[in-house]
PDB file of C-alpha atoms in Angstrom:
ATOM      1  CA  MET A 704     -53.710-252.615-237.882  1.00 43.00           C
ATOM      2  CA  MET A 705     -55.706-249.917-236.217  1.00 43.00           C
ATOM      3  CA  GLN A 706     -52.837-247.526-236.068  1.00 45.00           C
ATOM      4  CA  GLN A 707     -51.723-248.019-239.678  1.00 43.00           C
ATOM      5  CA  LEU A 708     -55.387-247.569-240.683  1.00 37.00           C
ATOM      6  CA  ARG A 709     -55.775-244.509-238.659  1.00 42.00           C
ATOM      7  CA  LYS A 710     -52.695-243.089-239.950  1.00 38.00           C
ATOM      8  CA  TRP A 711     -53.702-243.952-243.566  1.00 36.00           C
ATOM      9  CA  SER A 712     -57.031-242.267-242.947  1.00 39.00           C
ATOM     10  CA  TRP A 713     -55.139-239.003-241.567  1.00 39.00           C
ATOM     11  CA  THR A 714     -53.195-238.720-244.644  1.00 37.00           C
ATOM     12  CA  LEU A 715     -55.651-239.010-246.534  1.00 33.00           C
ATOM     13  CA  CYS A 716     -57.723-236.061-244.335  1.00 41.00           C
ATOM     14  CA  LEU A 717     -54.474-233.996-244.952  1.00 41.00           C
ATOM     15  CA  VAL A 718     -54.581-234.519-248.487  1.00 37.00           C
ATOM     16  CA  VAL A 719     -58.355-233.550-248.463  1.00 40.00           C
ATOM     17  CA  MET A 720     -57.686-230.609-246.779  1.00 48.00           C
ATOM     18  CA  VAL A 721     -54.982-229.371-248.834  1.00 50.00           C
ATOM     19  CA  VAL A 722     -56.888-229.914-251.981  1.00 38.00           C
ATOM     20  CA  GLY A 723     -59.538-227.884-250.081  1.00 42.00           C
ATOM     21  CA  LEU A 724     -57.190-224.731-249.918  1.00 50.00           C
ATOM     22  CA  THR A 725     -57.201-224.810-254.105  1.00 40.00           C
ATOM     23  CA  ALA A 726     -61.211-224.339-253.632  1.00 32.00           C
ATOM     24  CA  CYS A 727     -62.074-221.853-251.560  1.00 42.00           C
ATOM     25  CA  THR A 728     -65.329-222.409-251.574  1.00 34.00           C
ATOM     26  CA  ASN A 729     -68.152-222.397-248.682  1.00 36.00           C
ATOM     27  CA  THR A 730     -67.694-225.666-247.143  1.00 33.00           C
ATOM     28  CA  GLU A 731     -71.574-225.476-246.337  1.00 34.00           C
ATOM     29  CA  ASP A 732     -72.777-225.598-250.189  1.00 34.00           C
ATOM     30  CA  THR A 733     -70.983-228.958-251.490  1.00 28.00           C
ATOM     31  CA  SER A 734     -72.967-228.506-255.037  1.00 28.00           C
ATOM     32  CA  ALA A 735     -71.489-224.927-255.182  1.00 30.00           C
ATOM     33  CA  ALA A 736     -68.354-226.273-254.180  1.00 29.00           C
ATOM     34  CA  SER A 737     -68.403-228.996-256.953  1.00 26.00           C
ATOM     35  CA  GLU A 738     -68.924-226.377-259.295  1.00 27.00           C
ATOM     36  CA  SER A 739     -66.516-223.755-258.374  1.00 26.00           C
ATOM     37  CA  MET A 740     -63.684-226.206-258.564  1.00 22.00           C
ATOM     38  CA  ASP A 741     -63.549-225.617-262.129  1.00 27.00           C
ATOM     39  CA  GLU A 742     -63.218-222.024-261.828  1.00 27.00           C
ATOM     40  CA  THR A 743     -60.992-221.254-258.373  1.00 33.00           C
ATOM     41  CA  THR A 744     -58.066-223.721-257.541  1.00 33.00           C
ATOM     42  CA  ALA A 745     -56.586-222.363-254.570  1.00 43.00           C
ATOM     43  CA  ILE A 746     -56.639-220.367-251.442  1.00 47.00           C
ATOM     44  CA  ASP A 747     -57.350-217.218-253.482  1.00 42.00           C
ATOM     45  CA  THR A 748     -57.893-215.472-256.801  1.00 36.00           C
ATOM     46  CA  PRO A 749     -59.374-217.508-259.823  1.00 31.00           C
ATOM     47  CA  VAL A 750     -56.998-218.674-262.762  1.00 30.00           C
ATOM     48  CA  GLU A 751     -58.704-216.508-265.037  1.00 32.00           C
ATOM     49  CA  GLU A 752     -58.020-213.346-263.239  1.00 35.00           C
ATOM     50  CA  ALA A 753     -54.084-214.620-261.995  1.00 36.00           C
ATOM     51  CA  GLY A 754     -53.173-214.677-265.590  1.00 36.00           C
ATOM     52  CA  GLU A 755     -52.077-211.220-265.407  1.00 42.00           C
ATOM     53  CA  ALA A 756     -50.030-211.678-262.216  1.00 45.00           C
ATOM     54  CA  PRO A 757     -46.404-210.264-262.433  1.00 45.00           C
ATOM     55  CA  VAL A 758     -43.864-212.051-263.425  1.00 43.00           C
ATOM     56  CA  ALA A 759     -40.841-212.010-260.905  1.00 43.00           C
ATOM     57  CA  SER A 760     -37.107-212.901-261.167  1.00 43.00           C
ATOM     58  CA  GLU A 761     -35.914-215.878-259.655  1.00 46.00           C
ATOM     59  CA  SER A 762     -32.364-214.805-258.848  1.00 46.00           C
ATOM     60  CA  GLY A 763     -33.489-212.783-255.566  1.00 54.00           C
ATOM     61  CA  THR A 764     -34.310-209.239-257.168  1.00 62.00           C
ATOM     62  CA  VAL A 765     -37.360-208.156-255.877  1.00 66.00           C
ATOM     63  CA  PRO A 766     -40.511-207.284-258.378  1.00 72.00           C
ATOM     64  CA  ALA A 767     -40.665-203.867-259.312  1.00 81.00           C
ATOM     65  CA  GLY A 768     -43.820-201.652-258.986  1.00 89.00           C
ATOM     66  CA  LEU A 769     -44.950-203.249-255.628  1.00 95.00           C
ATOM     67  CA  PRO A 770     -44.677-202.312-251.724  1.00 96.00           C
ATOM     68  CA  VAL A 771     -41.753-203.439-249.889  1.00 97.00           C
ATOM     69  CA  LEU A 772     -41.398-203.522-245.802  1.00 98.00           C
ATOM     70  CA  ASN A 773     -37.614-203.375-245.255  1.00 97.00           C
ATOM     71  CA  GLY A 774     -37.663-204.573-241.820  1.00 97.00           C
ATOM     72  CA  ALA A 775     -40.382-205.501-239.593  1.00 98.00           C
ATOM     73  CA  ALA A 776     -43.848-204.111-238.624  1.00 98.00           C
ATOM     74  CA  THR A 777     -46.358-204.821-236.029  1.00 98.00           C
ATOM     75  CA  VAL A 778     -49.984-205.079-236.998  1.00 98.00           C
ATOM     76  CA  GLU A 779     -53.010-205.538-234.637  1.00 98.00           C
ATOM     77  CA  MET A 780     -56.553-206.822-235.476  1.00 98.00           C
ATOM     78  CA  GLN A 781     -59.413-206.952-233.525  1.00 98.00           C
ATOM     79  CA  ILE A 782     -61.434-209.890-233.680  1.00 98.00           C
ATOM     80  CA  ASN A 783     -64.437-210.428-231.695  1.00 97.00           C
ATOM     81  CA  GLY A 784     -63.622-207.983-229.529  1.00 96.00           C
ATOM     82  CA  GLY A 785     -59.778-209.670-228.677  1.00 98.00           C
ATOM     83  CA  THR A 786     -56.964-208.264-230.045  1.00 98.00           C
ATOM     84  CA  VAL A 787     -54.547-210.436-232.546  1.00 98.00           C
ATOM     85  CA  VAL A 788     -50.891-209.016-232.792  1.00 98.00           C
ATOM     86  CA  ILE A 789     -49.006-210.037-235.688  1.00 98.00           C
ATOM     87  CA  GLU A 790     -45.219-209.665-236.221  1.00 98.00           C
ATOM     88  CA  VAL A 791     -44.826-209.330-239.854  1.00 98.00           C
ATOM     89  CA  ASP A 792     -41.186-210.221-241.203  1.00 98.00           C
ATOM     90  CA  GLY A 793     -40.263-207.717-243.896  1.00 98.00           C
ATOM     91  CA  ASP A 794     -36.396-209.272-243.942  1.00 97.00           C
ATOM     92  CA  ARG A 795     -37.048-212.874-245.496  1.00 97.00           C
ATOM     93  CA  ALA A 796     -40.476-211.400-247.276  1.00 97.00           C
ATOM     94  CA  PRO A 797     -40.199-207.997-248.276  1.00 97.00           C
ATOM     95  CA  VAL A 798     -42.673-208.226-250.827  1.00 97.00           C
ATOM     96  CA  THR A 799     -45.335-210.388-248.976  1.00 98.00           C
ATOM     97  CA  ALA A 800     -44.864-208.263-245.651  1.00 98.00           C
ATOM     98  CA  GLY A 801     -45.341-205.351-248.071  1.00 98.00           C
ATOM     99  CA  ASN A 802     -48.431-205.699-249.907  1.00 98.00           C
ATOM    100  CA  PHE A 803     -49.771-206.843-246.562  1.00 98.00           C
ATOM    101  CA  VAL A 804     -48.870-203.677-244.596  1.00 98.00           C
ATOM    102  CA  ASP A 805     -49.958-201.554-247.223  1.00 98.00           C
ATOM    103  CA  LEU A 806     -53.498-202.967-247.232  1.00 98.00           C
ATOM    104  CA  VAL A 807     -53.778-202.713-243.806  1.00 98.00           C
ATOM    105  CA  GLU A 808     -52.719-198.971-243.544  1.00 98.00           C
ATOM    106  CA  ARG A 809     -55.308-198.664-246.965  1.00 97.00           C
ATOM    107  CA  GLY A 810     -58.238-200.350-244.738  1.00 97.00           C
ATOM    108  CA  VAL A 811     -58.421-202.954-246.980  1.00 98.00           C
ATOM    109  CA  TYR A 812     -59.281-205.462-244.015  1.00 98.00           C
ATOM    110  CA  ASP A 813     -61.627-203.347-241.770  1.00 98.00           C
ATOM    111  CA  GLY A 814     -64.536-205.267-242.325  1.00 97.00           C
ATOM    112  CA  VAL A 815     -63.661-208.151-244.315  1.00 97.00           C
ATOM    113  CA  SER A 816     -64.887-211.778-242.773  1.00 97.00           C
ATOM    114  CA  PHE A 817     -62.957-215.266-242.424  1.00 97.00           C
ATOM    115  CA  HIS A 818     -64.872-217.042-245.119  1.00 97.00           C
ATOM    116  CA  ARG A 819     -63.075-220.724-244.525  1.00 97.00           C
ATOM    117  CA  VAL A 820     -62.565-222.120-241.414  1.00 97.00           C
ATOM    118  CA  VAL A 821     -61.349-225.180-240.882  1.00 97.00           C
ATOM    119  CA  LYS A 822     -60.718-227.411-237.676  1.00 96.00           C
ATOM    120  CA  SER A 823     -61.658-230.689-238.223  1.00 93.00           C
ATOM    121  CA  PRO A 824     -60.498-233.611-237.984  1.00 93.00           C
ATOM    122  CA  GLU A 825     -57.634-231.775-236.860  1.00 95.00           C
ATOM    123  CA  PRO A 826     -56.737-227.906-236.604  1.00 96.00           C
ATOM    124  CA  PHE A 827     -55.670-226.603-239.921  1.00 98.00           C
ATOM    125  CA  VAL A 828     -56.399-222.575-241.496  1.00 98.00           C
ATOM    126  CA  VAL A 829     -58.549-219.864-240.880  1.00 98.00           C
ATOM    127  CA  GLN A 830     -59.061-218.109-243.665  1.00 98.00           C
ATOM    128  CA  GLY A 831     -60.080-214.335-244.756  1.00 97.00           C
ATOM    129  CA  GLY A 832     -59.429-210.886-246.522  1.00 97.00           C
ATOM    130  CA  ASP A 833     -61.115-211.227-249.788  1.00 97.00           C
ATOM    131  CA  PRO A 834     -62.657-207.670-249.942  1.00 96.00           C
ATOM    132  CA  GLN A 835     -65.750-209.024-251.547  1.00 95.00           C
ATOM    133  CA  SER A 836     -66.865-209.890-248.052  1.00 95.00           C
ATOM    134  CA  LYS A 837     -67.959-206.775-247.392  1.00 93.00           C
ATOM    135  CA  ASP A 838     -70.104-206.484-249.644  1.00 89.00           C
ATOM    136  CA  PRO A 839     -73.602-208.108-248.334  1.00 89.00           C
ATOM    137  CA  SER A 840     -74.839-208.261-252.048  1.00 89.00           C
ATOM    138  CA  VAL A 841     -71.994-210.942-252.919  1.00 88.00           C
ATOM    139  CA  SER A 842     -72.955-214.268-252.497  1.00 87.00           C
ATOM    140  CA  PRO A 843     -71.436-216.666-249.644  1.00 88.00           C
ATOM    141  CA  GLN A 844     -70.283-219.129-252.610  1.00 86.00           C
ATOM    142  CA  MET A 845     -68.053-216.751-254.089  1.00 90.00           C
ATOM    143  CA  LEU A 846     -66.110-215.662-250.982  1.00 92.00           C
ATOM    144  CA  GLY A 847     -62.556-216.818-251.855  1.00 91.00           C
ATOM    145  CA  THR A 848     -62.183-215.412-255.357  1.00 90.00           C
ATOM    146  CA  GLY A 849     -61.794-211.619-254.956  1.00 92.00           C
ATOM    147  CA  SER A 850     -58.493-209.838-255.144  1.00 94.00           C
ATOM    148  CA  PHE A 851     -57.676-206.042-254.108  1.00 96.00           C
ATOM    149  CA  THR A 852     -57.837-203.579-257.005  1.00 93.00           C
ATOM    150  CA  ASP A 853     -55.477-200.807-256.849  1.00 93.00           C
ATOM    151  CA  PRO A 854     -57.752-197.565-257.136  1.00 93.00           C
ATOM    152  CA  ASP A 855     -54.608-196.041-258.764  1.00 89.00           C
ATOM    153  CA  THR A 856     -54.603-198.473-262.055  1.00 90.00           C
ATOM    154  CA  ASN A 857     -58.251-199.774-261.237  1.00 92.00           C
ATOM    155  CA  GLU A 858     -56.670-203.275-262.069  1.00 93.00           C
ATOM    156  CA  PRO A 859     -56.305-205.931-259.678  1.00 95.00           C
ATOM    157  CA  ARG A 860     -52.572-206.316-257.717  1.00 95.00           C
ATOM    158  CA  TYR A 861     -51.181-209.527-257.670  1.00 96.00           C
ATOM    159  CA  ILE A 862     -47.860-210.839-256.124  1.00 96.00           C
ATOM    160  CA  PRO A 863     -45.218-213.339-256.879  1.00 96.00           C
ATOM    161  CA  LEU A 864     -44.785-216.250-254.589  1.00 97.00           C
ATOM    162  CA  GLU A 865     -41.563-215.376-252.403  1.00 97.00           C
ATOM    163  CA  ILE A 866     -40.249-217.963-250.145  1.00 98.00           C
ATOM    164  CA  GLN A 867     -36.636-217.655-248.341  1.00 97.00           C
ATOM    165  CA  PRO A 868     -34.763-220.843-248.407  1.00 97.00           C
ATOM    166  CA  SER A 869     -33.258-221.061-244.972  1.00 96.00           C
ATOM    167  CA  GLY A 870     -29.577-219.869-245.084  1.00 90.00           C
ATOM    168  CA  ALA A 871     -30.106-218.196-248.110  1.00 94.00           C
ATOM    169  CA  ASP A 872     -29.533-214.253-248.661  1.00 93.00           C
ATOM    170  CA  SER A 873     -32.806-213.346-250.579  1.00 94.00           C
ATOM    171  CA  PRO A 874     -35.947-215.270-251.111  1.00 96.00           C
ATOM    172  CA  LEU A 875     -37.020-217.311-254.222  1.00 96.00           C
ATOM    173  CA  TYR A 876     -39.904-215.682-256.575  1.00 96.00           C
ATOM    174  CA  SER A 877     -42.648-217.350-258.456  1.00 95.00           C
ATOM    175  CA  ARG A 878     -41.111-220.837-258.096  1.00 95.00           C
ATOM    176  CA  THR A 879     -42.489-223.319-255.351  1.00 96.00           C
ATOM    177  CA  PHE A 880     -39.407-225.062-253.697  1.00 96.00           C
ATOM    178  CA  ASP A 881     -40.536-228.578-255.439  1.00 96.00           C
ATOM    179  CA  GLU A 882     -40.073-226.747-258.865  1.00 95.00           C
ATOM    180  CA  ALA A 883     -36.871-225.414-257.757  1.00 94.00           C
ATOM    181  CA  GLN A 884     -35.715-228.560-256.726  1.00 94.00           C
ATOM    182  CA  ILE A 885     -34.987-226.668-252.791  1.00 94.00           C
ATOM    183  CA  GLY A 886     -34.330-229.806-250.511  1.00 91.00           C
ATOM    184  CA  GLU A 887     -34.071-227.616-247.137  1.00 93.00           C
ATOM    185  CA  PRO A 888     -36.965-226.055-245.564  1.00 96.00           C
ATOM    186  CA  PRO A 889     -37.666-222.568-245.538  1.00 98.00           C
ATOM    187  CA  ALA A 890     -36.998-219.425-243.391  1.00 98.00           C
ATOM    188  CA  LEU A 891     -40.121-218.909-242.742  1.00 98.00           C
ATOM    189  CA  THR A 892     -41.988-222.086-241.789  1.00 98.00           C
ATOM    190  CA  HIS A 893     -45.707-223.026-241.412  1.00 98.00           C
ATOM    191  CA  THR A 894     -45.667-223.277-237.491  1.00 98.00           C
ATOM    192  CA  ARG A 895     -48.841-222.868-235.569  1.00 98.00           C
ATOM    193  CA  GLY A 896     -49.326-219.006-235.409  1.00 98.00           C
ATOM    194  CA  ALA A 897     -48.265-218.252-238.834  1.00 98.00           C
ATOM    195  CA  VAL A 898     -49.792-216.123-241.423  1.00 98.00           C
ATOM    196  CA  ALA A 899     -49.397-216.719-244.694  1.00 98.00           C
ATOM    197  CA  MET A 900     -50.916-215.632-248.100  1.00 98.00           C
ATOM    198  CA  ALA A 901     -53.604-217.380-250.318  1.00 97.00           C
ATOM    199  CA  ARG A 902     -53.539-218.087-253.984  1.00 95.00           C
ATOM    200  CA  SER A 903     -54.429-220.009-256.568  1.00 92.00           C
ATOM    201  CA  GLN A 904     -52.378-222.906-258.724  1.00 91.00           C
ATOM    202  CA  LEU A 905     -50.530-220.021-260.450  1.00 93.00           C
ATOM    203  CA  PRO A 906     -47.982-218.955-258.096  1.00 94.00           C
ATOM    204  CA  ASP A 907     -47.700-215.403-258.905  1.00 94.00           C
ATOM    205  CA  SER A 908     -51.798-214.955-257.955  1.00 94.00           C
ATOM    206  CA  ALA A 909     -51.830-213.865-253.965  1.00 97.00           C
ATOM    207  CA  SER A 910     -53.584-210.902-253.636  1.00 97.00           C
ATOM    208  CA  ALA A 911     -55.232-209.911-250.391  1.00 98.00           C
ATOM    209  CA  GLN A 912     -56.310-213.084-248.675  1.00 98.00           C
ATOM    210  CA  PHE A 913     -54.232-214.668-245.934  1.00 98.00           C
ATOM    211  CA  TYR A 914     -54.727-217.434-243.645  1.00 98.00           C
ATOM    212  CA  PHE A 915     -53.823-218.578-239.797  1.00 98.00           C
ATOM    213  CA  ALA A 916     -52.584-221.826-239.316  1.00 98.00           C
ATOM    214  CA  LEU A 917     -54.079-223.407-236.488  1.00 98.00           C
ATOM    215  CA  ALA A 918     -51.212-226.089-236.417  1.00 98.00           C
ATOM    216  CA  ASP A 919     -48.069-226.777-237.322  1.00 98.00           C
ATOM    217  CA  LEU A 920     -48.472-227.437-241.156  1.00 98.00           C
ATOM    218  CA  PRO A 921     -44.863-228.527-242.798  1.00 97.00           C
ATOM    219  CA  PHE A 922     -46.821-229.782-245.596  1.00 97.00           C
ATOM    220  CA  LEU A 923     -47.454-226.506-246.791  1.00 98.00           C
ATOM    221  CA  ASP A 924     -43.580-225.004-246.296  1.00 98.00           C
ATOM    222  CA  GLY A 925     -42.006-224.258-249.893  1.00 97.00           C
ATOM    223  CA  SER A 926     -45.801-223.649-251.597  1.00 97.00           C
ATOM    224  CA  TYR A 927     -47.444-220.898-249.660  1.00 98.00           C
ATOM    225  CA  ALA A 928     -45.678-217.712-248.412  1.00 98.00           C
ATOM    226  CA  VAL A 929     -45.462-216.950-244.634  1.00 98.00           C
ATOM    227  CA  PHE A 930     -44.679-213.392-244.106  1.00 98.00           C
ATOM    228  CA  GLY A 931     -45.068-213.461-240.493  1.00 98.00           C
ATOM    229  CA  TYR A 932     -46.605-215.064-236.949  1.00 98.00           C
ATOM    230  CA  VAL A 933     -48.990-214.159-234.434  1.00 98.00           C
ATOM    231  CA  THR A 934     -47.341-213.324-231.194  1.00 98.00           C
ATOM    232  CA  GLU A 935     -50.519-212.385-229.479  1.00 98.00           C
ATOM    233  CA  GLY A 936     -54.166-213.689-229.174  1.00 98.00           C
ATOM    234  CA  MET A 937     -53.808-216.755-230.598  1.00 98.00           C
ATOM    235  CA  ASP A 938     -56.417-217.884-228.214  1.00 98.00           C
ATOM    236  CA  ILE A 939     -58.977-215.503-230.466  1.00 98.00           C
ATOM    237  CA  VAL A 940     -57.851-217.032-233.645  1.00 98.00           C
ATOM    238  CA  ASP A 941     -58.693-220.437-232.227  1.00 98.00           C
ATOM    239  CA  ASN A 942     -61.929-219.501-231.433  1.00 98.00           C
ATOM    240  CA  ILE A 943     -62.825-217.580-235.017  1.00 98.00           C
ATOM    241  CA  GLU A 944     -65.798-219.143-236.853  1.00 97.00           C
ATOM    242  CA  GLN A 945     -66.703-218.829-240.265  1.00 96.00           C
ATOM    243  CA  GLY A 946     -68.556-215.325-240.922  1.00 95.00           C
ATOM    244  CA  ASP A 947     -66.749-213.654-238.343  1.00 97.00           C
ATOM    245  CA  ILE A 948     -65.306-210.104-238.997  1.00 97.00           C
ATOM    246  CA  VAL A 949     -62.276-208.665-238.984  1.00 98.00           C
ATOM    247  CA  GLU A 950     -63.183-205.548-236.848  1.00 98.00           C
ATOM    248  CA  SER A 951     -60.290-203.117-237.154  1.00 98.00           C
ATOM    249  CA  ALA A 952     -56.538-203.910-238.562  1.00 98.00           C
ATOM    250  CA  THR A 953     -53.707-201.497-237.669  1.00 98.00           C
ATOM    251  CA  VAL A 954     -50.243-200.998-238.216  1.00 98.00           C
ATOM    252  CA  VAL A 955     -48.730-200.186-234.450  1.00 98.00           C
ATOM    253  CA  SER A 956     -45.111-199.938-235.445  1.00 98.00           C
ATOM    254  CA  GLY A 957     -42.918-200.103-238.430  1.00 98.00           C
ATOM    255  CA  ILE A 958     -44.798-198.364-240.621  1.00 98.00           C
ATOM    256  CA  GLU A 959     -41.536-196.128-241.684  1.00 98.00           C
ATOM    257  CA  ASN A 960     -40.373-199.352-243.264  1.00 98.00           C
ATOM    258  CA  LEU A 961     -42.711-199.733-245.669  1.00 98.00           C
ATOM    259  CA  GLN A 962     -41.543-198.540-248.918  1.00 96.00           C
ATOM    260  CA  GLN A 963     -44.074-197.432-251.509  1.00 95.00           C
ATOM    261  CA  PRO A 964     -43.192-197.326-255.583  1.00 91.00           C
ATOM    262  CA  GLU A 965     -41.933-195.006-257.438  1.00 83.00           C
TER     263      GLU A 965
END
C-alpha cells in the first residue's frame, strides 16, 4: 500500500511539474503565478503573442523565412565560471537548431538569466533564455513571457514545433505526436542533458527560451522539440540556481552550417 501511495504521489508531482511548464512564472510568488496562468500557458511565450506564429507544413518541408542549420554545430556557454558544451543537431531539427545557433551568434543569450529551476521533488528542468531577463526593470514575475524580436522586422520571431520521429527522413511540423497519432519515439528524446525549446500551448510559439533536462523525461517526448545535448559540463547545469546568468554563449564550430533565409 505504501509503495502504491509513493507511486501515486510521484505521478501527481510529474503532472504538477508539466503543468508548471505551461505556467512559466516565478515559483517564489504563488499569487503572481495564479494570476499569470490566464496569460501564459507554457514554457515560453504568451498565447496572445503566439497567435502570430508561422504556420508550417506537416509534410517535412522546412518552413521558409527562418534560419536553418544544415548539419551540426557546437555551442559553449559560460555559466557560473564554468563551460557547458552543447552539441546542436541540425540534421534532425534543422529549424529549431538553426534558430538557436542564430540567436547565439547574435549575442541574444549573453547575459540572460535562468528564471525557472525545478529540482524538487525530483530533478526536472532548468529554463532560461528570456531576452527580457537582461533588463533589470522587468519584474521577475514577467520572466518566461518574452520572445526574440527580429531587428530587421521589429516583430517577434516564432518557430514551428519540429520533432522528427525515429526512423523518419524528416521532421513533423506544427503538431505533437499525440495529435498526429504517432506511436514511435522521437529521434531526439528527453534524456538527461537534452536541450529543448520552451513554448506556449500553441505548437508554433517557441522563440528564444530553452531548457536543460536534469533527468530522463520521456513524458515530454513528442510534445517539445529537443535540438541538442549537453556533452560537457552537466555538473555545472546541475548546480544552476534561479537567477544565475549565462555569462556568454559562443558558436565554436559549425557556424558554416547555418543558412540564413534569403
